[in-house]
Structure formats: structure tokens, C-alpha cells
Amino acid sequence: MTEEEKAVADSLGKKGFVAIEKILEGKHTGDEVKIRGWIHRTRDIGNMAFLNVRDPSGIVQATFSKDDMDEDKFEEVKDLLVESSLKVKGEVAEDERAPGGYELRVTDVEIVHASEDFPIHKDQSVEHLLDNRHLWIRSTEMRDILNVRSTVFGAIHEFFRKEGYKEFQSPILTPLACEGGATLFPVEYFDDHVYLTQSWQLYAEAGIFGTGDIYTIAPSFRAEKSRTPRHLTEYWHAEVEGLWHDLDDIIELGEGLVLHIVDRVLEENEEELERLEVDLDYLKGLEAPFPIITYEEAVSKLQEEGIDVTYGEDFGVPEEKKLTSLFDKPVFVTHYPKEIKAFYMKRAGEDDTKVLGYDLMVPHVGELIGGSVRETDVDSMIRRLEEGGEDPSIYDWFLDTRRYGSVPHAGYGLGIERVIMWLCDLDHIRDAIPFPRTPNRYRP
Ligand code: 4AD
Ligand code: MG
């Protein structure tokens, strides 16, 4: 290190860097401060260079004047490419011409790394951005969505813990098909094979006997070949299983969770939501209770609206879109015909053709939560498995939960990326997760 470099290193030493958002909040006007980050945009005119510097909290303009600094250094700074990393010291001044209304009048700079030509420019194709996802996640748009995502994860933990649910983990590698054989990912397991888990549920149903009410946040895997804007092959799943819970309990618990997530995101991420052009009034206006209708009522409503749907069919995108447009809040649809729901769902006592379960639907996304009361009788459960073409012997350990002190219980699963897609009004679920996995994409 030369003496000069040492002096710069001292003045730009480790301590005392401020977050750019604090500058933009006017907390440092008139002060000399240090920031560190990346060049977002560059512009120079004659003896002046204007670098917009980004850190994880915001972007501020740093103004370099040739007259106020070493000439070689000035030329070096002027030649820097976008995404170069640097530390800058300067005086904060209000300037309405600068983006965000503040600028840093630079007195010292340390170039940490001069970037190569960044492969992402304006107006590039979705495919190019997906190929360069590891770089695209630096964008303001992705940063905003991922900030919301972080709040959502925190809010889920907070809600369940506040309500007295304990966190419980299930294996990712499993021999069982919780949600049917059609969407399983097989994994070689030495001389055998297992699957990537579709759901935590079956293990949770064993867990409640010792631990009581439990929840998890974990990845689930679905080999869904359907390329829809709301399906990932790997997604994050918030699941809950409650002892002695019935349908009303899990409806209340689903509504409570969704409203808590909305509240926390409005508290933490209003700026992000504004930049994402989300309808804040819709989110702010949400309150309990959400409407509850049966599948049968939903079919009638859709038919009245001229949608061609017959009783017994599962809803697709057009049906869910229409249905959710008829309500100004998320809507619970209950009592689906047993044929279109999973084997573990308890039959409605008064009508054996329907199950005690629900889907919570929201506009634009469709199903956000799937939940049900669980079948507790071992013989009925074995029959359901056989009807579904499954070999009950593979489920033998699971059936023990119906052999040794079987108890009423219920639970649900919420797709976290679907919640983010809904909250951030995203066109495609892949933008709700940093590194999406879809049928034709598993890189980077
Ligand atoms: O409705 P699903 O398949 O239900 C279950 O897995 C139950 N075992 C949950 C439980 O009761 N513990 O999935 C639950 C939720 C759906 O409502 C949806 O939000 C989300 O998981 N989901 C997906 N999200 C993204 N991509 C996919 N391929 C998804 N499949 C389901
Ligand atoms: Mg479902």
C-alpha cells in the first residue's frame, strides 16, 4: 500500500458507514458520511461525474468533481462500469435535481472492485433475466419483492408462535405420496428410491400426539408438468396441524394467518409495495371475517355467471378467476366432492360424498391455502388409500396414528410464493422466489 492508499483506507476504514436510506430520509444532511455499495448508473459531464450508488437500502447520487480530487483518481472513477463496488466519503446535501432529493459531494473514494461489463442492460428478455437470475436479484424490483418475502416468513413464525404452535420438522426424503403419485420427484436412495416430500403433513399427524399443535415452514416439491404462472416444482410451504381442531378452527386459523401477514407487510414494506404498484387500499381494507361458501354454492354462482362448469369438476384458472372476482375479500370454499380431494380428508358426516376441507382463494392467484379435517378411522383410511390406487402397507406407520389413541385433528398448507404473488401483484410465481424451479428451469 502506498502512503496515499493508506490514507484513503484510514479515512474509509471499516467503521461508521451509513445506510443510504438514512441519507434519503434526511438524517445526515450537512454531515460528512461514508457509504459503500455498487454503481447503479453513471453519467459524467466535463469535470463532473455523477455515480448513483446502490446499497441494500437505497440509491443515492455521489457527485465527483475533478477540481476537488486527485486527477488520476477522477479519471479512474469516470471509467468505472456499472456494478463496480466502492466506498465513498462525502458531504450530504439536499439537491432536488438528484434522484431521491439528496446527493453526496465526494471527498474521498476507494474502488473496491472495478466491474466487468455487466450482462444485464435495459429492456432485456425474461429468459435472459432468468438465465442471469444470480445478477438480476440485485435489481430494485427483485430486492423489493424479496424484502416482502422476508417479512412474510417472519410473520408466519410470529403468528403461529404467538398462537401457541410449536415448530416441528419432517423429513424431506420420504417413501410416501401425501398428495398423489402424479407429482412425485423420485430420488435414488442407495439401492432403493424415495421421493422429495410433497408435504409435511403425514409426519405432522404423528407429531401432534406428543408435541400438540405444531407448524412448519419448509420446502415442498411437486413434479407438476403443467406450466402455469402459479406452479413451481419447489416451493416453500407453511403447514399447520392442530390437535382437536375442526373445520371452523382451521378456517379461523387460516384467516388469522393471512390477515397477520398482510398487517406485517403493510407495516414493514409499504414503500416496496408502492414501487411494485400494488393496490394498497385493497390490502388495507382487508378484515375478518372472510366469506365462506360451499363448493356446491360456488358451482351455482359460476353457472349463474355463465361459466361452463359441472358439479364434480375441480376448478381451473377461469373458474377461480371468476369466483374470486365476485368477492372483495379472500373466499373460503368448503365441502368439495371427495373425488377431487386427497385421501386423508374426513368425509362430511351428513353427506359422505363431500369432504370437510377448504381451499382459500384470492384474486389473481387462486388457491392460497388447502386445508382439511383428517380422517381418523383406520379402516376408512385404508379404504381411501385403496380407492386411490395406493398400497396401504407403505403407509403402515402412518396408519398407527389411527390405531393408538386416534384423535380428531385438522390442518392446512399455505403456499408462501402464492401469498407473495398475491401481495406483490406479480404476473408469475417465479418472481416470488430468488431462484425459481419450474419444469424447464433449474439453473442457476
Ligand atoms: O393443496 P395442497 O396440495 O395441500 C397439501 O399439500 C396439504 N398436505 C397441506 C396440509 O393440509 N398440510 O398444497 C397446499 C398449498 C396450496 O394451497 C398452494 O398454495 C401451495 O400449497 N401449492 C403450490 N405452490 C406453488 N407451486 C406448486 N406447485 C404448489 N402446489 C401447491
Ligand atoms: Mg390443494
Short mmCIF file of C-alpha atoms and ligand atoms in Angstrom, two decimals:
data_model
loop_
_atom_site.label_atom_id
_atom_site.label_comp_id
_atom_site.label_asym_id
_atom_site.label_seq_id
_atom_site.Cartn_x
_atom_site.Cartn_y
_atom_site.Cartn_z
CA MET A 1 0.00 0.00 0.00
CA THR A 2 1.29 3.45 -0.85
CA GLU A 3 1.03 6.25 1.72
CA GLU A 4 -1.84 7.72 -0.25
CA GLU A 5 -3.72 4.40 -0.36
CA LYS A 6 -3.16 4.03 3.36
CA ALA A 7 -4.60 7.47 4.00
CA VAL A 8 -7.68 6.58 1.94
CA ALA A 9 -8.02 3.23 3.68
CA ASP A 10 -7.88 5.04 7.02
CA SER A 11 -10.43 7.61 6.09
CA LEU A 12 -12.68 4.93 4.59
CA GLY A 13 -11.92 2.40 7.33
CA LYS A 14 -14.31 -0.32 8.39
CA LYS A 15 -16.43 1.58 10.85
CA GLY A 16 -19.05 4.24 10.51
CA PHE A 17 -20.70 3.53 7.16
CA VAL A 18 -24.27 4.73 6.92
CA ALA A 19 -27.18 3.08 5.12
CA ILE A 20 -28.20 5.05 2.05
CA GLU A 21 -31.85 5.08 3.15
CA LYS A 22 -30.84 7.20 6.16
CA ILE A 23 -29.39 9.81 3.80
CA LEU A 24 -32.62 9.76 1.78
CA GLU A 25 -34.61 10.17 4.99
CA GLY A 26 -32.70 13.44 5.59
CA LYS A 27 -30.97 12.12 8.71
CA HIS A 28 -27.49 13.20 7.63
CA THR A 29 -27.96 16.46 5.74
CA GLY A 30 -24.88 18.63 6.14
CA ASP A 31 -22.83 15.78 7.66
CA GLU A 32 -19.77 14.11 6.23
CA VAL A 33 -20.63 10.41 5.90
CA LYS A 34 -19.26 7.21 4.38
CA ILE A 35 -21.27 4.79 2.25
CA ARG A 36 -20.35 1.57 0.47
CA GLY A 37 -22.08 -0.21 -2.35
CA TRP A 38 -22.27 -0.60 -6.11
CA ILE A 39 -22.55 1.75 -9.03
CA HIS A 40 -26.11 1.69 -10.28
CA ARG A 41 -25.77 4.26 -13.03
CA THR A 42 -23.04 6.61 -14.27
CA ARG A 43 -23.08 9.98 -16.00
CA ASP A 44 -20.30 12.49 -16.49
CA ILE A 45 -20.03 15.97 -17.93
CA GLY A 46 -16.61 17.53 -18.25
CA ASN A 47 -15.14 17.96 -14.82
CA MET A 48 -18.02 16.31 -13.01
CA ALA A 49 -19.02 12.67 -12.62
CA PHE A 50 -22.34 11.56 -11.15
CA LEU A 51 -22.49 7.99 -9.89
CA ASN A 52 -25.70 6.63 -8.49
CA VAL A 53 -24.55 4.34 -5.71
CA ARG A 54 -26.73 1.49 -4.51
CA ASP A 55 -26.64 -0.41 -1.25
CA PRO A 56 -29.31 -2.83 0.00
CA SER A 57 -31.28 0.06 1.46
CA GLY A 58 -31.42 2.54 -1.42
CA ILE A 59 -29.73 4.56 -4.16
CA VAL A 60 -28.09 7.95 -3.81
CA GLN A 61 -26.18 10.17 -6.21
CA ALA A 62 -22.49 10.65 -5.48
CA THR A 63 -21.07 13.74 -7.18
CA PHE A 64 -17.36 13.78 -8.04
CA SER A 65 -15.66 16.99 -9.03
CA LYS A 66 -12.28 16.89 -10.77
CA ASP A 67 -11.29 20.12 -9.02
CA ASP A 68 -11.76 18.58 -5.57
CA MET A 69 -9.82 15.36 -6.02
CA ASP A 70 -6.74 13.71 -7.42
CA GLU A 71 -6.92 13.91 -11.21
CA ASP A 72 -5.92 10.28 -11.89
CA LYS A 73 -8.42 9.07 -9.34
CA PHE A 74 -11.10 11.15 -11.02
CA GLU A 75 -10.33 9.56 -14.40
CA GLU A 76 -10.37 6.11 -12.83
CA VAL A 77 -13.77 6.75 -11.26
CA LYS A 78 -15.12 8.15 -14.52
CA ASP A 79 -14.16 4.94 -16.34
CA LEU A 80 -15.86 2.64 -13.83
CA LEU A 81 -18.61 0.43 -15.17
CA VAL A 82 -21.99 -0.22 -13.64
CA GLU A 83 -21.90 -2.65 -10.64
CA SER A 84 -18.35 -1.73 -9.67
CA SER A 85 -18.09 -1.77 -5.89
CA LEU A 86 -16.73 1.18 -3.96
CA LYS A 87 -16.57 3.09 -0.72
CA VAL A 88 -17.28 6.78 -0.81
CA LYS A 89 -16.94 9.61 1.68
CA GLY A 90 -18.60 12.95 1.23
CA GLU A 91 -20.88 15.66 2.47
CA VAL A 92 -24.63 15.16 2.24
CA ALA A 93 -26.52 17.97 0.57
CA GLU A 94 -30.12 18.40 -0.40
CA ASP A 95 -30.44 18.69 -4.17
CA GLU A 96 -33.78 18.39 -5.85
CA ARG A 97 -32.12 17.52 -9.17
CA ALA A 98 -30.68 14.33 -7.68
CA PRO A 99 -32.83 11.18 -7.66
CA GLY A 100 -34.26 10.90 -4.15
CA GLY A 101 -33.52 14.59 -3.45
CA TYR A 102 -30.06 14.20 -1.88
CA GLU A 103 -26.50 13.95 -3.10
CA LEU A 104 -23.17 13.09 -1.61
CA ARG A 105 -20.43 15.62 -2.53
CA VAL A 106 -17.48 13.28 -2.62
CA THR A 107 -14.26 13.99 -0.78
CA ASP A 108 -12.76 10.51 -0.83
CA VAL A 109 -13.27 7.28 -2.72
CA GLU A 110 -11.90 3.74 -2.61
CA ILE A 111 -12.57 1.49 -5.58
CA VAL A 112 -13.13 -1.99 -4.13
CA HIS A 113 -13.64 -3.77 -7.44
CA ALA A 114 -13.89 -2.44 -10.98
CA SER A 115 -16.69 -4.49 -12.53
CA GLU A 116 -16.55 -6.21 -15.90
CA ASP A 117 -19.27 -5.24 -18.36
CA PHE A 118 -22.49 -6.22 -16.53
CA PRO A 119 -24.56 -8.58 -18.68
CA ILE A 120 -27.90 -7.02 -17.75
CA HIS A 121 -28.97 -3.87 -19.56
CA LYS A 122 -32.33 -2.20 -20.05
CA ASP A 123 -35.24 -3.98 -21.73
CA GLN A 124 -33.88 -7.50 -21.85
CA SER A 125 -35.94 -10.62 -22.34
CA VAL A 126 -37.47 -12.54 -19.46
CA GLU A 127 -35.35 -15.56 -20.46
CA HIS A 128 -32.14 -13.52 -20.32
CA LEU A 129 -33.05 -12.23 -16.88
CA LEU A 130 -33.83 -15.77 -15.71
CA ASP A 131 -30.50 -17.05 -17.10
CA ASN A 132 -28.83 -14.28 -15.11
CA ARG A 133 -31.00 -14.60 -12.04
CA HIS A 134 -27.96 -14.53 -9.76
CA LEU A 135 -27.31 -10.98 -11.04
CA TRP A 136 -30.93 -9.91 -11.60
CA ILE A 137 -31.68 -10.33 -7.89
CA ARG A 138 -29.66 -7.12 -7.44
CA SER A 139 -32.43 -5.19 -9.21
CA THR A 140 -34.67 -2.85 -7.22
CA GLU A 141 -37.73 -4.83 -8.29
CA MET A 142 -36.38 -8.18 -7.10
CA ARG A 143 -34.95 -6.60 -3.94
CA ASP A 144 -38.39 -5.16 -3.12
CA ILE A 145 -40.15 -8.50 -3.64
CA LEU A 146 -37.53 -10.35 -1.59
CA ASN A 147 -37.91 -7.80 1.22
CA VAL A 148 -41.64 -8.59 1.27
CA ARG A 149 -40.77 -12.29 1.22
CA SER A 150 -38.58 -11.90 4.28
CA THR A 151 -41.40 -10.15 6.13
CA VAL A 152 -43.83 -12.91 5.16
CA PHE A 153 -41.57 -15.65 6.57
CA GLY A 154 -41.11 -13.69 9.80
CA ALA A 155 -44.85 -13.04 10.09
CA ILE A 156 -45.70 -16.74 9.74
CA HIS A 157 -43.32 -17.75 12.52
CA GLU A 158 -44.57 -14.88 14.65
CA PHE A 159 -48.24 -15.76 14.15
CA PHE A 160 -48.00 -19.46 14.94
CA ARG A 161 -45.71 -18.96 17.92
CA LYS A 162 -47.98 -16.24 19.29
CA GLU A 163 -50.91 -18.66 18.96
CA GLY A 164 -49.00 -21.36 20.85
CA TYR A 165 -48.00 -23.66 17.95
CA LYS A 166 -44.57 -25.30 18.20
CA GLU A 167 -42.21 -25.68 15.26
CA PHE A 168 -41.85 -29.30 14.12
CA GLN A 169 -39.79 -30.73 11.23
CA SER A 170 -40.48 -33.64 8.91
CA PRO A 171 -38.06 -35.40 6.54
CA ILE A 172 -37.52 -34.09 3.00
CA LEU A 173 -36.78 -37.62 1.75
CA THR A 174 -39.82 -39.82 2.14
CA PRO A 175 -41.28 -43.02 0.73
CA LEU A 176 -44.83 -41.56 0.93
CA ALA A 177 -47.09 -39.73 -1.50
CA CYS A 178 -49.11 -37.27 0.54
CA GLU A 179 -50.66 -35.52 -2.45
CA GLY A 180 -50.87 -38.31 -5.01
CA GLY A 181 -48.35 -40.18 -7.14
CA ALA A 182 -48.62 -37.97 -10.23
CA THR A 183 -46.40 -35.17 -8.92
CA LEU A 184 -43.61 -37.06 -7.11
CA PHE A 185 -39.91 -36.47 -7.72
CA PRO A 186 -38.04 -39.76 -7.27
CA VAL A 187 -34.59 -39.71 -5.70
CA GLU A 188 -32.14 -42.59 -5.76
CA TYR A 189 -31.58 -43.81 -2.23
CA PHE A 190 -28.64 -46.23 -2.35
CA ASP A 191 -30.18 -49.40 -3.80
CA ASP A 192 -33.70 -48.11 -3.36
CA HIS A 193 -35.59 -44.94 -4.18
CA VAL A 194 -37.57 -42.39 -2.19
CA TYR A 195 -39.29 -39.11 -3.11
CA LEU A 196 -38.82 -35.45 -2.33
CA THR A 197 -41.59 -34.53 0.08
CA GLN A 198 -44.83 -33.01 -1.23
CA SER A 199 -45.97 -32.04 2.25
CA TRP A 200 -45.01 -32.19 5.92
CA GLN A 201 -48.49 -33.30 6.85
CA LEU A 202 -48.33 -37.06 7.35
CA TYR A 203 -45.39 -36.77 9.74
CA ALA A 204 -47.10 -33.86 11.48
CA GLU A 205 -50.10 -36.08 12.09
CA ALA A 206 -47.78 -38.31 14.14
CA GLY A 207 -46.13 -35.29 15.78
CA ILE A 208 -49.25 -33.82 17.38
CA PHE A 209 -49.62 -36.84 19.71
CA GLY A 210 -46.55 -35.79 21.65
CA THR A 211 -45.99 -32.12 20.89
CA GLY A 212 -49.57 -30.88 20.43
CA ASP A 213 -50.31 -28.05 17.99
CA ILE A 214 -47.45 -27.66 15.51
CA TYR A 215 -46.39 -25.80 12.37
CA THR A 216 -43.53 -25.68 9.92
CA ILE A 217 -42.06 -23.65 7.10
CA ALA A 218 -40.26 -25.97 4.69
CA PRO A 219 -39.76 -26.66 1.01
CA SER A 220 -42.27 -28.92 -0.76
CA PHE A 221 -41.70 -30.47 -4.15
CA ARG A 222 -44.19 -31.12 -6.93
CA ALA A 223 -43.28 -32.61 -10.28
CA GLU A 224 -46.05 -30.53 -11.89
CA LYS A 225 -45.64 -30.62 -15.60
CA SER A 226 -48.38 -28.03 -16.03
CA ARG A 227 -46.63 -24.80 -16.89
CA THR A 228 -48.86 -22.29 -15.18
CA PRO A 229 -47.96 -18.90 -13.73
CA ARG A 230 -48.71 -20.21 -10.22
CA HIS A 231 -46.87 -23.53 -10.07
CA LEU A 232 -43.29 -24.11 -9.01
CA THR A 233 -41.68 -27.53 -8.75
CA GLU A 234 -40.00 -26.44 -5.50
CA TYR A 235 -41.94 -24.10 -3.27
CA TRP A 236 -41.99 -23.04 0.38
CA HIS A 237 -44.86 -24.41 2.33
CA ALA A 238 -46.21 -23.16 5.66
CA GLU A 239 -48.17 -26.00 7.24
CA VAL A 240 -50.03 -26.39 10.50
CA GLU A 241 -51.59 -29.34 12.28
CA GLY A 242 -53.87 -28.81 15.28
CA LEU A 243 -54.97 -31.31 17.87
CA TRP A 244 -58.75 -31.47 18.43
CA HIS A 245 -59.17 -28.87 15.65
CA ASP A 246 -62.29 -28.90 13.47
CA LEU A 247 -63.20 -27.14 10.23
CA ASP A 248 -64.15 -23.88 12.00
CA ASP A 249 -60.83 -23.86 13.85
CA ILE A 250 -58.74 -24.14 10.70
CA ILE A 251 -60.87 -21.56 8.90
CA GLU A 252 -60.23 -19.12 11.72
CA LEU A 253 -56.55 -20.08 11.78
CA GLY A 254 -56.20 -19.59 8.01
CA GLU A 255 -57.93 -16.22 8.09
CA GLY A 256 -55.84 -15.15 11.10
CA LEU A 257 -52.58 -16.07 9.43
CA VAL A 258 -53.39 -14.28 6.17
CA LEU A 259 -54.50 -11.11 7.98
CA HIS A 260 -51.40 -11.16 10.18
CA ILE A 261 -49.15 -11.48 7.12
CA VAL A 262 -50.95 -8.57 5.42
CA ASP A 263 -50.62 -6.41 8.55
CA ARG A 264 -46.91 -7.07 8.92
CA VAL A 265 -46.17 -6.46 5.25
CA LEU A 266 -48.12 -3.18 5.35
CA GLU A 267 -46.10 -2.18 8.41
CA GLU A 268 -42.71 -3.18 7.05
CA ASN A 269 -42.91 -2.85 3.28
CA GLU A 270 -45.28 -0.07 2.26
CA GLU A 271 -42.56 1.60 0.17
CA GLU A 272 -41.78 -1.64 -1.62
CA LEU A 273 -45.47 -2.23 -2.34
CA GLU A 274 -45.83 1.30 -3.71
CA ARG A 275 -42.90 0.79 -6.07
CA LEU A 276 -44.46 -2.50 -7.16
CA GLU A 277 -47.68 -0.56 -7.88
CA VAL A 278 -49.79 -2.72 -5.61
CA ASP A 279 -53.35 -1.69 -4.72
CA LEU A 280 -52.67 -0.71 -1.11
CA ASP A 281 -56.30 0.21 -0.43
CA TYR A 282 -57.35 -3.37 -1.14
CA LEU A 283 -54.80 -4.75 1.33
CA LYS A 284 -55.52 -2.10 3.96
CA GLY A 285 -59.25 -2.76 3.70
CA LEU A 286 -58.99 -6.49 4.41
CA GLU A 287 -60.53 -7.62 7.66
CA ALA A 288 -62.23 -10.64 9.20
CA PRO A 289 -64.48 -12.40 8.52
CA PHE A 290 -63.73 -13.73 5.03
CA PRO A 291 -66.78 -15.13 3.22
CA ILE A 292 -67.33 -18.89 3.36
CA ILE A 293 -69.25 -20.76 0.66
CA THR A 294 -69.58 -24.43 -0.17
CA TYR A 295 -68.27 -25.94 -3.39
CA GLU A 296 -71.88 -26.53 -4.41
CA GLU A 297 -72.72 -22.85 -3.94
CA ALA A 298 -69.58 -21.89 -5.82
CA VAL A 299 -70.62 -24.06 -8.78
CA SER A 300 -74.10 -22.44 -8.82
CA LYS A 301 -72.61 -18.95 -8.66
CA LEU A 302 -70.25 -19.74 -11.53
CA GLN A 303 -73.09 -21.18 -13.61
CA GLU A 304 -75.15 -18.05 -12.95
CA GLU A 305 -72.19 -16.06 -14.24
CA GLY A 306 -72.26 -18.08 -17.44
CA ILE A 307 -69.19 -20.21 -16.70
CA ASP A 308 -69.39 -23.71 -18.13
CA VAL A 309 -68.68 -25.83 -15.06
CA THR A 310 -70.39 -29.01 -13.85
CA TYR A 311 -70.68 -30.32 -10.32
CA GLY A 312 -67.79 -32.67 -9.53
CA GLU A 313 -65.13 -30.96 -11.64
CA ASP A 314 -62.15 -29.31 -10.00
CA PHE A 315 -61.83 -25.57 -10.59
CA GLY A 316 -59.30 -24.36 -13.08
CA VAL A 317 -57.90 -20.89 -13.62
CA PRO A 318 -61.01 -19.40 -15.35
CA GLU A 319 -63.33 -20.68 -12.60
CA GLU A 320 -61.11 -19.42 -9.78
CA LYS A 321 -60.66 -16.10 -11.51
CA LYS A 322 -64.39 -15.61 -11.90
CA LEU A 323 -65.19 -16.80 -8.41
CA THR A 324 -62.66 -14.57 -6.65
CA SER A 325 -63.86 -11.58 -8.69
CA LEU A 326 -67.29 -11.96 -7.09
CA PHE A 327 -65.92 -11.14 -3.62
CA ASP A 328 -63.96 -8.18 -2.30
CA LYS A 329 -62.03 -10.41 0.12
CA PRO A 330 -60.38 -13.84 0.00
CA VAL A 331 -63.06 -16.55 -0.01
CA PHE A 332 -63.17 -19.97 1.65
CA VAL A 333 -64.69 -22.73 -0.48
CA THR A 334 -65.63 -25.78 1.61
CA HIS A 335 -67.16 -29.26 1.22
CA TYR A 336 -65.62 -30.35 -2.08
CA PRO A 337 -66.68 -33.68 -3.59
CA LYS A 338 -64.39 -36.42 -2.26
CA GLU A 339 -63.26 -37.46 -5.76
CA ILE A 340 -61.30 -34.28 -6.32
CA LYS A 341 -59.60 -34.16 -2.91
CA ALA A 342 -56.88 -36.10 -1.07
CA PHE A 343 -57.34 -39.49 0.63
CA TYR A 344 -56.77 -38.20 4.16
CA MET A 345 -59.71 -35.78 4.24
CA LYS A 346 -62.58 -36.65 6.55
CA ARG A 347 -65.99 -37.14 4.96
CA ALA A 348 -68.68 -34.67 5.94
CA GLY A 349 -70.90 -36.57 8.40
CA GLU A 350 -74.20 -35.55 6.86
CA ASP A 351 -73.07 -36.21 3.29
CA ASP A 352 -70.50 -38.93 2.63
CA THR A 353 -69.81 -37.65 -0.89
CA LYS A 354 -68.19 -34.45 0.41
CA VAL A 355 -65.12 -33.76 2.49
CA LEU A 356 -64.56 -31.48 5.47
CA GLY A 357 -61.96 -29.34 3.80
CA TYR A 358 -61.47 -25.98 2.18
CA ASP A 359 -59.45 -24.00 -0.31
CA LEU A 360 -58.88 -20.33 0.44
CA MET A 361 -58.96 -18.43 -2.84
CA VAL A 362 -57.67 -14.96 -3.65
CA PRO A 363 -57.96 -12.87 -6.80
CA HIS A 364 -55.29 -13.23 -9.46
CA VAL A 365 -53.68 -16.28 -7.81
CA GLY A 366 -56.49 -18.71 -6.94
CA GLU A 367 -55.79 -21.27 -4.22
CA LEU A 368 -53.65 -19.86 -1.42
CA ILE A 369 -54.42 -22.44 1.28
CA GLY A 370 -55.64 -26.04 1.19
CA GLY A 371 -56.85 -27.45 4.48
CA SER A 372 -58.97 -30.20 5.95
CA VAL A 373 -60.18 -32.17 8.91
CA ARG A 374 -58.41 -35.54 8.81
CA GLU A 375 -59.98 -38.98 8.61
CA THR A 376 -59.38 -40.68 11.98
CA ASP A 377 -60.73 -44.20 11.41
CA VAL A 378 -58.10 -46.74 10.36
CA ASP A 379 -60.40 -48.90 8.19
CA SER A 380 -61.82 -45.90 6.34
CA MET A 381 -58.29 -44.63 5.79
CA ILE A 382 -57.17 -47.97 4.33
CA ARG A 383 -60.23 -47.96 2.04
CA ARG A 384 -59.44 -44.42 0.86
CA LEU A 385 -55.86 -45.40 0.04
CA GLU A 386 -57.02 -48.47 -1.90
CA GLU A 387 -59.62 -46.40 -3.78
CA GLY A 388 -56.79 -44.07 -4.77
CA GLY A 389 -54.72 -46.96 -6.12
CA GLU A 390 -52.19 -46.78 -3.26
CA ASP A 391 -50.62 -49.71 -1.42
CA PRO A 392 -51.70 -49.22 2.25
CA SER A 393 -48.74 -51.28 3.52
CA ILE A 394 -46.38 -48.44 2.57
CA TYR A 395 -48.45 -46.21 4.88
CA ASP A 396 -48.40 -48.68 7.74
CA TRP A 397 -46.52 -46.46 10.19
CA PHE A 398 -48.89 -43.58 9.34
CA LEU A 399 -51.89 -45.81 10.00
CA ASP A 400 -50.57 -46.36 13.54
CA THR A 401 -51.69 -42.78 14.23
CA ARG A 402 -55.22 -44.21 13.79
CA ARG A 403 -54.51 -47.35 15.85
CA TYR A 404 -53.15 -45.97 19.12
CA GLY A 405 -55.45 -43.35 20.57
CA SER A 406 -56.75 -41.82 17.34
CA VAL A 407 -57.95 -38.23 17.91
CA PRO A 408 -59.79 -35.60 15.88
CA HIS A 409 -57.39 -33.16 14.24
CA ALA A 410 -57.10 -30.84 11.27
CA GLY A 411 -54.58 -28.69 9.45
CA TYR A 412 -53.66 -26.81 6.32
CA GLY A 413 -50.88 -25.83 3.98
CA LEU A 414 -50.25 -22.35 2.58
CA GLY A 415 -48.07 -21.77 -0.47
CA ILE A 416 -45.73 -18.96 0.54
CA GLU A 417 -44.84 -17.89 -3.02
CA ARG A 418 -48.56 -17.72 -3.79
CA VAL A 419 -49.02 -15.30 -0.89
CA ILE A 420 -46.12 -13.17 -2.17
CA MET A 421 -47.53 -13.30 -5.70
CA TRP A 422 -50.86 -12.05 -4.34
CA LEU A 423 -49.39 -9.35 -2.07
CA CYS A 424 -46.96 -8.02 -4.71
CA ASP A 425 -49.41 -8.44 -7.59
CA LEU A 426 -46.91 -10.49 -9.61
CA ASP A 427 -47.77 -11.92 -13.01
CA HIS A 428 -45.73 -15.06 -12.40
CA ILE A 429 -44.95 -17.02 -9.25
CA ARG A 430 -41.28 -17.42 -10.25
CA ASP A 431 -40.61 -13.82 -9.20
CA ALA A 432 -41.72 -14.61 -5.66
CA ILE A 433 -38.64 -16.78 -5.00
CA PRO A 434 -34.94 -15.92 -5.52
CA PHE A 435 -34.01 -18.96 -7.64
CA PRO A 436 -37.17 -20.45 -9.17
CA ARG A 437 -37.54 -24.10 -10.15
CA THR A 438 -40.05 -24.74 -12.90
CA PRO A 439 -40.41 -27.69 -15.32
CA ASN A 440 -37.96 -26.20 -17.80
CA ARG A 441 -35.67 -24.32 -15.45
CA TYR A 442 -33.32 -25.48 -12.73
CA ARG A 443 -30.37 -23.13 -13.36
CA PRO A 444 -28.77 -21.05 -11.94
O1 4AD B 1 -53.38 -28.08 -1.54
P1 4AD B 1 -52.06 -28.73 -1.25
O2 4AD B 1 -51.56 -29.73 -2.23
O3 4AD B 1 -52.21 -29.35 0.19
C1 4AD B 1 -51.26 -30.07 0.86
O4 4AD B 1 -50.13 -30.28 0.48
C2 4AD B 1 -51.68 -30.47 2.24
N1 4AD B 1 -50.93 -31.67 2.60
C3 4AD B 1 -51.44 -29.31 3.17
C4 4AD B 1 -51.84 -29.62 4.58
O5 4AD B 1 -53.01 -29.82 4.85
N2 4AD B 1 -50.88 -29.68 5.48
O6 4AD B 1 -50.97 -27.60 -1.09
C5 4AD B 1 -51.12 -26.58 -0.14
C6 4AD B 1 -50.80 -25.23 -0.76
C7 4AD B 1 -51.72 -24.83 -1.90
O7 4AD B 1 -52.91 -24.24 -1.42
C8 4AD B 1 -50.87 -23.86 -2.67
O8 4AD B 1 -50.91 -22.56 -2.08
C9 4AD B 1 -49.47 -24.40 -2.47
O9 4AD B 1 -49.51 -25.26 -1.35
N3 4AD B 1 -49.01 -25.15 -3.65
C10 4AD B 1 -48.10 -24.71 -4.52
N4 4AD B 1 -47.42 -23.56 -4.60
C11 4AD B 1 -46.57 -23.40 -5.63
N5 4AD B 1 -46.34 -24.34 -6.57
C12 4AD B 1 -46.99 -25.52 -6.53
N6 4AD B 1 -46.75 -26.47 -7.46
C13 4AD B 1 -47.92 -25.75 -5.47
N7 4AD B 1 -48.73 -26.79 -5.13
C14 4AD B 1 -49.37 -26.40 -4.01
MG MG B 2 -54.94 -28.03 -2.80
#
